[in-house]
Amino acid sequence: MKITILAVAAALLLSACAGTGTSTGMAASARLELYRANAGEPVSNFRLVRNFRWTPLDEQAVAVWTGANSGYLLELRARCTGLTFASDITISNSGDRVVARFDSVQLRGGFGTGQQAPCRIWTIRPLDLRQINDAKREMRDAQTVERAPDVTEAQ
């Protein structure tokens, strides 16, 4: 019984490591492009809520959700080394307003996030979360399999 549980846990761990690290199975570059394609025109600021959710898209972009139906694509001025490994971030703000080109993302915890300088937010774009979720639902993971050796091409 213990061996079966360990085998299943090991298989799950290996499949997670073999994947792209995203919940949709998308490559990081494709995921970033999905968010960019479903982001509106840049805005100067947005209201940050206390319990926001976030996900890194690469080392120069992060998605922030401020509610069930509102989110923003934050693109940073330069690479923010360690962003994809950070376990937590803080976002500077004034009066709960985050302003492009003034505020920053600060990494907290995770591999390579030690004494990193804050990463300046360069652009803020509202996200169309319905379009993003619809696109994610339409995507399915697929696997290839070797054809049986006795199968021949149909004429």
GROMACS .gro file of N, CA and C in nm:
model
  465
    1MET      N    1   0.082  -0.119   0.000
    1MET     CA    2   0.000   0.000   0.000
    1MET      C    3   0.087   0.126   0.000
    2LYS      N    4   0.190   0.128   0.091
    2LYS     CA    5   0.279   0.244   0.098
    2LYS      C    6   0.356   0.262  -0.032
    3ILE      N    7   0.396   0.150  -0.092
    3ILE     CA    8   0.472   0.157  -0.217
    3ILE      C    9   0.385   0.216  -0.328
    4THR      N   10   0.258   0.179  -0.334
    4THR     CA   11   0.167   0.232  -0.435
    4THR      C   12   0.148   0.382  -0.418
    5ILE      N   13   0.128   0.427  -0.295
    5ILE     CA   14   0.112   0.570  -0.268
    5ILE      C   15   0.238   0.645  -0.307
    6LEU      N   16   0.354   0.591  -0.270
    6LEU     CA   17   0.481   0.655  -0.307
    6LEU      C   18   0.500   0.659  -0.457
    7ALA      N   19   0.462   0.552  -0.526
    7ALA     CA   20   0.476   0.548  -0.672
    7ALA      C   21   0.386   0.653  -0.738
    8VAL      N   22   0.264   0.664  -0.690
    8VAL     CA   23   0.172   0.764  -0.745
    8VAL      C   24   0.224   0.904  -0.718
    9ALA      N   25   0.272   0.930  -0.596
    9ALA     CA   26   0.326   1.062  -0.562
    9ALA      C   27   0.447   1.094  -0.649
   10ALA      N   28   0.534   0.996  -0.670
   10ALA     CA   29   0.652   1.019  -0.754
   10ALA      C   30   0.612   1.048  -0.898
   11ALA      N   31   0.513   0.975  -0.949
   11ALA     CA   32   0.467   0.998  -1.086
   11ALA      C   33   0.408   1.138  -1.101
   12LEU      N   34   0.329   1.181  -1.003
   12LEU     CA   35   0.273   1.315  -1.008
   12LEU      C   36   0.382   1.421  -1.004
   13LEU      N   37   0.481   1.401  -0.919
   13LEU     CA   38   0.591   1.495  -0.907
   13LEU      C   39   0.669   1.502  -1.037
   14LEU      N   40   0.697   1.388  -1.097
   14LEU     CA   41   0.771   1.388  -1.224
   14LEU      C   42   0.691   1.453  -1.336
   15SER      N   43   0.561   1.429  -1.340
   15SER     CA   44   0.481   1.492  -1.446
   15SER      C   45   0.473   1.642  -1.426
   16ALA      N   46   0.470   1.687  -1.301
   16ALA     CA   47   0.468   1.832  -1.274
   16ALA      C   48   0.600   1.894  -1.316
   17CYS      N   49   0.710   1.825  -1.287
   17CYS     CA   50   0.841   1.879  -1.326
   17CYS      C   51   0.859   1.879  -1.477
   18ALA      N   52   0.800   1.784  -1.544
   18ALA     CA   53   0.815   1.775  -1.689
   18ALA      C   54   0.731   1.878  -1.761
   19GLY      N   55   0.631   1.932  -1.693
   19GLY     CA   56   0.544   2.031  -1.755
   19GLY      C   57   0.609   2.167  -1.760
   20THR      N   58   0.529   2.266  -1.792
   20THR     CA   59   0.582   2.401  -1.808
   20THR      C   60   0.573   2.482  -1.681
   21GLY      N   61   0.513   2.427  -1.576
   21GLY     CA   62   0.501   2.501  -1.453
   21GLY      C   63   0.377   2.589  -1.449
   22THR      N   64   0.291   2.582  -1.547
   22THR     CA   65   0.170   2.662  -1.548
   22THR      C   66   0.050   2.572  -1.531
   23SER      N   67  -0.058   2.628  -1.480
   23SER     CA   68  -0.177   2.549  -1.455
   23SER      C   69  -0.244   2.506  -1.585
   24THR      N   70  -0.221   2.573  -1.693
   24THR     CA   71  -0.285   2.538  -1.819
   24THR      C   72  -0.198   2.448  -1.904
   25GLY      N   73  -0.072   2.425  -1.865
   25GLY     CA   74   0.017   2.345  -1.946
   25GLY      C   75   0.076   2.424  -2.060
   26MET      N   76   0.052   2.555  -2.064
   26MET     CA   77   0.103   2.639  -2.171
   26MET      C   78   0.248   2.675  -2.146
   27ALA      N   79   0.324   2.692  -2.251
   27ALA     CA   80   0.459   2.744  -2.238
   27ALA      C   81   0.450   2.888  -2.188
   28ALA      N   82   0.551   2.931  -2.115
   28ALA     CA   83   0.549   3.065  -2.057
   28ALA      C   84   0.530   3.173  -2.163
   29SER      N   85   0.596   3.159  -2.277
   29SER     CA   86   0.584   3.261  -2.381
   29SER      C   87   0.443   3.267  -2.438
   30ALA      N   88   0.379   3.150  -2.455
   30ALA     CA   89   0.242   3.147  -2.505
   30ALA      C   90   0.146   3.206  -2.403
   31ARG      N   91   0.170   3.180  -2.277
   31ARG     CA   92   0.085   3.235  -2.172
   31ARG      C   93   0.095   3.386  -2.166
   32LEU      N   94   0.216   3.440  -2.176
   32LEU     CA   95   0.235   3.584  -2.178
   32LEU      C   96   0.163   3.645  -2.298
   33GLU      N   97   0.175   3.583  -2.415
   33GLU     CA   98   0.108   3.635  -2.534
   33GLU      C   99  -0.044   3.631  -2.519
   34LEU      N  100  -0.096   3.528  -2.452
   34LEU     CA  101  -0.240   3.521  -2.426
   34LEU      C  102  -0.285   3.640  -2.342
   35TYR      N  103  -0.210   3.671  -2.239
   35TYR     CA  104  -0.244   3.785  -2.153
   35TYR      C  105  -0.230   3.917  -2.228
   36ARG      N  106  -0.124   3.931  -2.306
   36ARG     CA  107  -0.106   4.055  -2.384
   36ARG      C  108  -0.219   4.073  -2.485
   37ALA      N  109  -0.260   3.964  -2.549
   37ALA     CA  110  -0.366   3.972  -2.650
   37ALA      C  111  -0.501   4.010  -2.588
   38ASN      N  112  -0.517   3.983  -2.459
   38ASN     CA  113  -0.643   4.011  -2.391
   38ASN      C  114  -0.630   4.123  -2.288
   39ALA      N  115  -0.534   4.210  -2.311
   39ALA     CA  116  -0.516   4.328  -2.226
   39ALA      C  117  -0.560   4.451  -2.302
   40GLY      N  118  -0.624   4.544  -2.232
   40GLY     CA  119  -0.671   4.667  -2.295
   40GLY      C  120  -0.559   4.768  -2.311
   41GLU      N  121  -0.599   4.887  -2.345
   41GLU     CA  122  -0.503   4.997  -2.360
   41GLU      C  123  -0.443   5.031  -2.223
   42PRO      N  124  -0.319   5.080  -2.220
   42PRO     CA  125  -0.257   5.115  -2.093
   42PRO      C  126  -0.338   5.220  -2.016
   43VAL      N  127  -0.339   5.203  -1.883
   43VAL     CA  128  -0.400   5.299  -1.793
   43VAL      C  129  -0.289   5.352  -1.702
   44SER      N  130  -0.313   5.467  -1.643
   44SER     CA  131  -0.209   5.526  -1.560
   44SER      C  132  -0.201   5.464  -1.421
   45ASN      N  133  -0.314   5.409  -1.371
   45ASN     CA  134  -0.312   5.354  -1.235
   45ASN      C  135  -0.429   5.259  -1.215
   46PHE      N  136  -0.426   5.189  -1.101
   46PHE     CA  137  -0.539   5.105  -1.060
   46PHE      C  138  -0.541   5.098  -0.907
   47ARG      N  139  -0.657   5.058  -0.855
   47ARG     CA  140  -0.673   5.046  -0.710
   47ARG      C  141  -0.630   4.907  -0.667
   48LEU      N  142  -0.536   4.899  -0.575
   48LEU     CA  143  -0.485   4.773  -0.524
   48LEU      C  144  -0.563   4.734  -0.399
   49VAL      N  145  -0.609   4.611  -0.394
   49VAL     CA  146  -0.679   4.560  -0.277
   49VAL      C  147  -0.581   4.486  -0.187
   50ARG      N  148  -0.618   4.473  -0.062
   50ARG     CA  149  -0.528   4.411   0.036
   50ARG      C  150  -0.492   4.267  -0.001
   51ASN      N  151  -0.587   4.188  -0.038
   51ASN     CA  152  -0.563   4.046  -0.065
   51ASN      C  153  -0.563   4.017  -0.215
   52PHE      N  154  -0.479   4.086  -0.289
   52PHE     CA  155  -0.472   4.061  -0.433
   52PHE      C  156  -0.404   3.927  -0.460
   53ARG      N  157  -0.434   3.870  -0.575
   53ARG     CA  158  -0.368   3.748  -0.622
   53ARG      C  159  -0.277   3.786  -0.738
   54TRP      N  160  -0.178   3.705  -0.765
   54TRP     CA  161  -0.083   3.739  -0.872
   54TRP      C  162  -0.022   3.612  -0.929
   55THR      N  163   0.029   3.625  -1.049
   55THR     CA  164   0.106   3.517  -1.110
   55THR      C  165   0.211   3.579  -1.201
   56PRO      N  166   0.334   3.529  -1.193
   56PRO     CA  167   0.437   3.579  -1.286
   56PRO      C  168   0.413   3.521  -1.424
   57LEU      N  169   0.435   3.603  -1.526
   57LEU     CA  170   0.422   3.555  -1.664
   57LEU      C  171   0.559   3.534  -1.727
   58ASP      N  172   0.654   3.614  -1.689
   58ASP     CA  173   0.795   3.595  -1.719
   58ASP      C  174   0.869   3.689  -1.625
   59GLU      N  175   0.996   3.716  -1.651
   59GLU     CA  176   1.072   3.801  -1.559
   59GLU      C  177   1.050   3.949  -1.583
   60GLN      N  178   0.959   3.983  -1.672
   60GLN     CA  179   0.930   4.124  -1.698
   60GLN      C  180   0.781   4.153  -1.702
   61ALA      N  181   0.699   4.056  -1.658
   61ALA     CA  182   0.554   4.076  -1.659
   61ALA      C  183   0.488   3.994  -1.550
   62VAL      N  184   0.385   4.052  -1.489
   62VAL     CA  185   0.309   3.984  -1.385
   62VAL      C  186   0.162   4.020  -1.401
   63ALA      N  187   0.074   3.922  -1.378
   63ALA     CA  188  -0.070   3.947  -1.379
   63ALA      C  189  -0.114   3.960  -1.233
   64VAL      N  190  -0.198   4.061  -1.208
   64VAL     CA  191  -0.248   4.087  -1.073
   64VAL      C  192  -0.399   4.089  -1.079
   65TRP      N  193  -0.463   4.013  -0.989
   65TRP     CA  194  -0.609   4.012  -0.980
   65TRP      C  195  -0.650   4.089  -0.856
   66THR      N  196  -0.736   4.188  -0.875
   66THR     CA  197  -0.783   4.269  -0.763
   66THR      C  198  -0.926   4.233  -0.725
   67GLY      N  199  -0.985   4.140  -0.793
   67GLY     CA  200  -1.120   4.093  -0.765
   67GLY      C  201  -1.153   3.978  -0.858
   68ALA      N  202  -1.271   3.920  -0.841
   68ALA     CA  203  -1.311   3.806  -0.923
   68ALA      C  204  -1.317   3.842  -1.071
   69ASN      N  205  -1.349   3.965  -1.103
   69ASN     CA  206  -1.366   4.006  -1.243
   69ASN      C  207  -1.274   4.120  -1.284
   70SER      N  208  -1.169   4.144  -1.208
   70SER     CA  209  -1.079   4.253  -1.246
   70SER      C  210  -0.934   4.211  -1.224
   71GLY      N  211  -0.855   4.238  -1.324
   71GLY     CA  212  -0.713   4.206  -1.318
   71GLY      C  213  -0.635   4.297  -1.410
   72TYR      N  214  -0.504   4.299  -1.389
   72TYR     CA  215  -0.417   4.389  -1.466
   72TYR      C  216  -0.290   4.316  -1.506
   73LEU      N  217  -0.241   4.351  -1.624
   73LEU     CA  218  -0.111   4.306  -1.671
   73LEU      C  219  -0.013   4.416  -1.638
   74LEU      N  220   0.085   4.385  -1.553
   74LEU     CA  221   0.189   4.481  -1.520
   74LEU      C  222   0.315   4.441  -1.594
   75GLU      N  223   0.362   4.529  -1.681
   75GLU     CA  224   0.488   4.502  -1.751
   75GLU      C  225   0.593   4.591  -1.686
   76LEU      N  226   0.707   4.531  -1.656
   76LEU     CA  227   0.811   4.599  -1.581
   76LEU      C  228   0.913   4.664  -1.674
   77ARG      N  229   0.979   4.764  -1.621
   77ARG     CA  230   1.074   4.841  -1.702
   77ARG      C  231   1.191   4.755  -1.749
   78ALA      N  232   1.236   4.666  -1.663
   78ALA     CA  233   1.350   4.580  -1.696
   78ALA      C  234   1.324   4.441  -1.637
   79ARG      N  235   1.412   4.347  -1.670
   79ARG     CA  236   1.399   4.212  -1.612
   79ARG      C  237   1.401   4.220  -1.461
   80CYS      N  238   1.318   4.140  -1.400
   80CYS     CA  239   1.310   4.131  -1.255
   80CYS      C  240   1.354   3.990  -1.218
   81THR      N  241   1.484   3.971  -1.210
   81THR     CA  242   1.541   3.839  -1.190
   81THR      C  243   1.485   3.775  -1.064
   82GLY      N  244   1.433   3.655  -1.081
   82GLY     CA  245   1.377   3.580  -0.970
   82GLY      C  246   1.226   3.590  -0.958
   83LEU      N  247   1.163   3.672  -1.042
   83LEU     CA  248   1.018   3.691  -1.034
   83LEU      C  249   0.944   3.559  -1.051
   84THR      N  250   0.989   3.476  -1.144
   84THR     CA  251   0.919   3.350  -1.169
   84THR      C  252   0.935   3.251  -1.054
   85PHE      N  253   1.030   3.275  -0.963
   85PHE     CA  254   1.052   3.185  -0.850
   85PHE      C  255   1.005   3.244  -0.718
   86ALA      N  256   0.963   3.369  -0.718
   86ALA     CA  257   0.923   3.435  -0.594
   86ALA      C  258   0.798   3.369  -0.536
   87SER      N  259   0.795   3.354  -0.405
   87SER     CA  260   0.678   3.297  -0.340
   87SER      C  261   0.580   3.406  -0.299
   88ASP      N  262   0.625   3.530  -0.296
   88ASP     CA  263   0.539   3.641  -0.257
   88ASP      C  264   0.597   3.770  -0.314
   89ILE      N  265   0.511   3.867  -0.335
   89ILE     CA  266   0.555   4.000  -0.379
   89ILE      C  267   0.481   4.106  -0.299
   90THR      N  268   0.537   4.224  -0.298
   90THR     CA  269   0.465   4.342  -0.251
   90THR      C  270   0.465   4.441  -0.367
   91ILE      N  271   0.363   4.525  -0.371
   91ILE     CA  272   0.354   4.628  -0.474
   91ILE      C  273   0.341   4.761  -0.402
   92SER      N  274   0.432   4.853  -0.432
   92SER     CA  275   0.425   4.985  -0.369
   92SER      C  276   0.301   5.057  -0.419
   93ASN      N  277   0.248   5.146  -0.338
   93ASN     CA  278   0.127   5.220  -0.374
   93ASN      C  279   0.115   5.342  -0.284
   94SER      N  280   0.027   5.431  -0.322
   94SER     CA  281  -0.003   5.549  -0.241
   94SER      C  282  -0.154   5.561  -0.234
   95GLY      N  283  -0.209   5.550  -0.113
   95GLY     CA  284  -0.353   5.556  -0.098
   95GLY      C  285  -0.424   5.446  -0.175
   96ASP      N  286  -0.366   5.327  -0.178
   96ASP     CA  287  -0.420   5.211  -0.250
   96ASP      C  288  -0.417   5.226  -0.402
   97ARG      N  289  -0.351   5.328  -0.456
   97ARG     CA  290  -0.339   5.346  -0.601
   97ARG      C  291  -0.198   5.307  -0.643
   98VAL      N  292  -0.190   5.221  -0.743
   98VAL     CA  293  -0.062   5.182  -0.803
   98VAL      C  294  -0.051   5.262  -0.932
   99VAL      N  295   0.060   5.333  -0.948
   99VAL     CA  296   0.078   5.423  -1.061
   99VAL      C  297   0.195   5.375  -1.148
  100ALA      N  298   0.169   5.362  -1.278
  100ALA     CA  299   0.274   5.322  -1.373
  100ALA      C  300   0.387   5.422  -1.369
  101ARG      N  301   0.508   5.373  -1.376
  101ARG     CA  302   0.634   5.447  -1.379
  101ARG      C  303   0.674   5.509  -1.245
  102PHE      N  304   0.588   5.494  -1.143
  102PHE     CA  305   0.622   5.541  -1.008
  102PHE      C  306   0.634   5.425  -0.910
  103ASP      N  307   0.544   5.328  -0.922
  103ASP     CA  308   0.543   5.218  -0.825
  103ASP      C  309   0.621   5.098  -0.876
  104SER      N  310   0.647   5.005  -0.782
  104SER     CA  311   0.734   4.891  -0.811
  104SER      C  312   0.681   4.763  -0.751
  105VAL      N  313   0.731   4.653  -0.806
  105VAL     CA  314   0.709   4.519  -0.751
  105VAL      C  315   0.835   4.483  -0.675
  106GLN      N  316   0.817   4.433  -0.552
  106GLN     CA  317   0.931   4.389  -0.470
  106GLN      C  318   0.913   4.240  -0.443
  107LEU      N  319   1.015   4.162  -0.473
  107LEU     CA  320   1.009   4.017  -0.451
  107LEU      C  321   1.031   3.987  -0.304
  108ARG      N  322   0.955   3.889  -0.254
  108ARG     CA  323   0.965   3.845  -0.116
  108ARG      C  324   0.963   3.693  -0.112
  109GLY      N  325   1.071   3.634  -0.075
  109GLY     CA  326   1.074   3.489  -0.059
  109GLY      C  327   1.086   3.416  -0.191
  110GLY      N  328   1.147   3.300  -0.184
  110GLY     CA  329   1.166   3.219  -0.303
  110GLY      C  330   1.311   3.220  -0.347
  111PHE      N  331   1.345   3.129  -0.433
  111PHE     CA  332   1.482   3.115  -0.481
  111PHE      C  333   1.526   3.240  -0.558
  112GLY      N  334   1.640   3.296  -0.523
  112GLY     CA  335   1.699   3.407  -0.597
  112GLY      C  336   1.632   3.542  -0.573
  113THR      N  337   1.558   3.556  -0.462
  113THR     CA  338   1.488   3.682  -0.439
  113THR      C  339   1.548   3.760  -0.322
  114GLY      N  340   1.669   3.728  -0.283
  114GLY     CA  341   1.735   3.789  -0.169
  114GLY      C  342   1.724   3.940  -0.159
  115GLN      N  343   1.831   4.010  -0.184
  115GLN     CA  344   1.837   4.156  -0.169
  115GLN      C  345   1.812   4.227  -0.302
  116GLN      N  346   1.716   4.182  -0.376
  116GLN     CA  347   1.686   4.239  -0.507
  116GLN      C  348   1.625   4.378  -0.494
  117ALA      N  349   1.665   4.467  -0.581
  117ALA     CA  350   1.606   4.601  -0.585
  117ALA      C  351   1.463   4.591  -0.637
  118PRO      N  352   1.377   4.685  -0.600
  118PRO     CA  353   1.239   4.684  -0.652
  118PRO      C  354   1.239   4.693  -0.805
  119CYS      N  355   1.139   4.633  -0.865
  119CYS     CA  356   1.126   4.630  -1.012
  119CYS      C  357   1.017   4.729  -1.052
  120ARG      N  358   1.055   4.833  -1.123
  120ARG     CA  359   0.963   4.942  -1.160
  120ARG      C  360   0.854   4.895  -1.255
  121ILE      N  361   0.729   4.931  -1.225
  121ILE     CA  362   0.615   4.901  -1.312
  121ILE      C  363   0.615   5.003  -1.425
  122TRP      N  364   0.623   4.955  -1.549
  122TRP     CA  365   0.631   5.045  -1.663
  122TRP      C  366   0.494   5.071  -1.725
  123THR      N  367   0.416   4.965  -1.746
  123THR     CA  368   0.281   4.982  -1.800
  123THR      C  369   0.182   4.899  -1.720
  124ILE      N  370   0.059   4.949  -1.716
  124ILE     CA  371  -0.053   4.881  -1.652
  124ILE      C  372  -0.164   4.869  -1.756
  125ARG      N  373  -0.209   4.745  -1.780
  125ARG     CA  374  -0.316   4.724  -1.879
  125ARG      C  375  -0.424   4.636  -1.817
  126PRO      N  376  -0.550   4.681  -1.821
  126PRO     CA  377  -0.658   4.598  -1.767
  126PRO      C  378  -0.675   4.472  -1.850
  127LEU      N  379  -0.706   4.361  -1.781
  127LEU     CA  380  -0.722   4.232  -1.848
  127LEU      C  381  -0.869   4.199  -1.870
  128ASP      N  382  -0.898   4.137  -1.983
  128ASP     CA  383  -1.031   4.083  -2.010
  128ASP      C  384  -1.029   3.939  -1.959
  129LEU      N  385  -1.064   3.922  -1.833
  129LEU     CA  386  -1.051   3.792  -1.769
  129LEU      C  387  -1.143   3.687  -1.830
  130ARG      N  388  -1.257   3.726  -1.878
  130ARG     CA  389  -1.348   3.629  -1.941
  130ARG      C  390  -1.282   3.571  -2.065
  131GLN      N  391  -1.221   3.655  -2.148
  131GLN     CA  392  -1.155   3.606  -2.270
  131GLN      C  393  -1.038   3.513  -2.234
  132ILE      N  394  -0.962   3.550  -2.132
  132ILE     CA  395  -0.848   3.467  -2.091
  132ILE      C  396  -0.897   3.332  -2.043
  133ASN      N  397  -0.999   3.331  -1.957
  133ASN     CA  398  -1.052   3.205  -1.905
  133ASN      C  399  -1.112   3.119  -2.016
  134ASP      N  400  -1.182   3.182  -2.111
  134ASP     CA  401  -1.237   3.107  -2.223
  134ASP      C  402  -1.126   3.042  -2.305
  135ALA      N  403  -1.020   3.116  -2.330
  135ALA     CA  404  -0.908   3.063  -2.407
  135ALA      C  405  -0.841   2.948  -2.334
  136LYS      N  406  -0.826   2.960  -2.203
  136LYS     CA  407  -0.764   2.853  -2.124
  136LYS      C  408  -0.852   2.727  -2.127
  137ARG      N  409  -0.983   2.745  -2.119
  137ARG     CA  410  -1.073   2.630  -2.122
  137ARG      C  411  -1.067   2.557  -2.255
  138GLU      N  412  -1.044   2.631  -2.363
  138GLU     CA  413  -1.039   2.570  -2.495
  138GLU      C  414  -0.911   2.490  -2.518
  139MET      N  415  -0.807   2.520  -2.441
  139MET     CA  416  -0.679   2.451  -2.459
  139MET      C  417  -0.682   2.318  -2.387
  140ARG      N  418  -0.629   2.218  -2.451
  140ARG     CA  419  -0.620   2.085  -2.393
  140ARG      C  420  -0.480   2.033  -2.415
  141ASP      N  421  -0.430   1.962  -2.315
  141ASP     CA  422  -0.300   1.898  -2.331
  141ASP      C  423  -0.315   1.775  -2.419
  142ALA      N  424  -0.214   1.746  -2.494
  142ALA     CA  425  -0.215   1.629  -2.580
  142ALA      C  426  -0.080   1.561  -2.571
  143GLN      N  427  -0.080   1.434  -2.600
  143GLN     CA  428   0.044   1.358  -2.600
  143GLN      C  429   0.056   1.285  -2.733
  144THR      N  430   0.178   1.260  -2.773
  144THR     CA  431   0.200   1.181  -2.893
  144THR      C  432   0.230   1.038  -2.850
  145VAL      N  433   0.195   0.945  -2.934
  145VAL     CA  434   0.226   0.804  -2.909
  145VAL      C  435   0.285   0.745  -3.035
  146GLU      N  436   0.371   0.649  -3.015
  146GLU     CA  437   0.432   0.580  -3.129
  146GLU      C  438   0.327   0.492  -3.197
  147ARG      N  439   0.328   0.494  -3.327
  147ARG     CA  440   0.239   0.409  -3.406
  147ARG      C  441   0.287   0.265  -3.394
  148ALA      N  442   0.192   0.175  -3.389
  148ALA     CA  443   0.227   0.033  -3.385
  148ALA      C  444   0.304  -0.003  -3.511
  149PRO      N  445   0.406  -0.087  -3.501
  149PRO     CA  446   0.489  -0.119  -3.618
  149PRO      C  447   0.414  -0.189  -3.730
  150ASP      N  448   0.302  -0.256  -3.699
  150ASP     CA  449   0.230  -0.329  -3.802
  150ASP      C  450   0.127  -0.244  -3.877
  151VAL      N  451   0.115  -0.116  -3.841
  151VAL     CA  452   0.020  -0.028  -3.909
  151VAL      C  453   0.086   0.029  -4.032
  152THR      N  454   0.017   0.020  -4.146
  152THR     CA  455   0.070   0.074  -4.271
  152THR      C  456  -0.018   0.188  -4.318
  153GLU      N  457   0.037   0.270  -4.404
  153GLU     CA  458  -0.037   0.385  -4.456
  153GLU      C  459  -0.154   0.339  -4.542
  154ALA      N  460  -0.270   0.397  -4.518
  154ALA     CA  461  -0.388   0.359  -4.596
  154ALA      C  462  -0.375   0.415  -4.738
  155GLN      N  463  -0.423   0.337  -4.835
  155GLN     CA  464  -0.413   0.380  -4.975
  155GLN      C  465  -0.526   0.467  -5.014
   0.00000   0.00000   0.00000
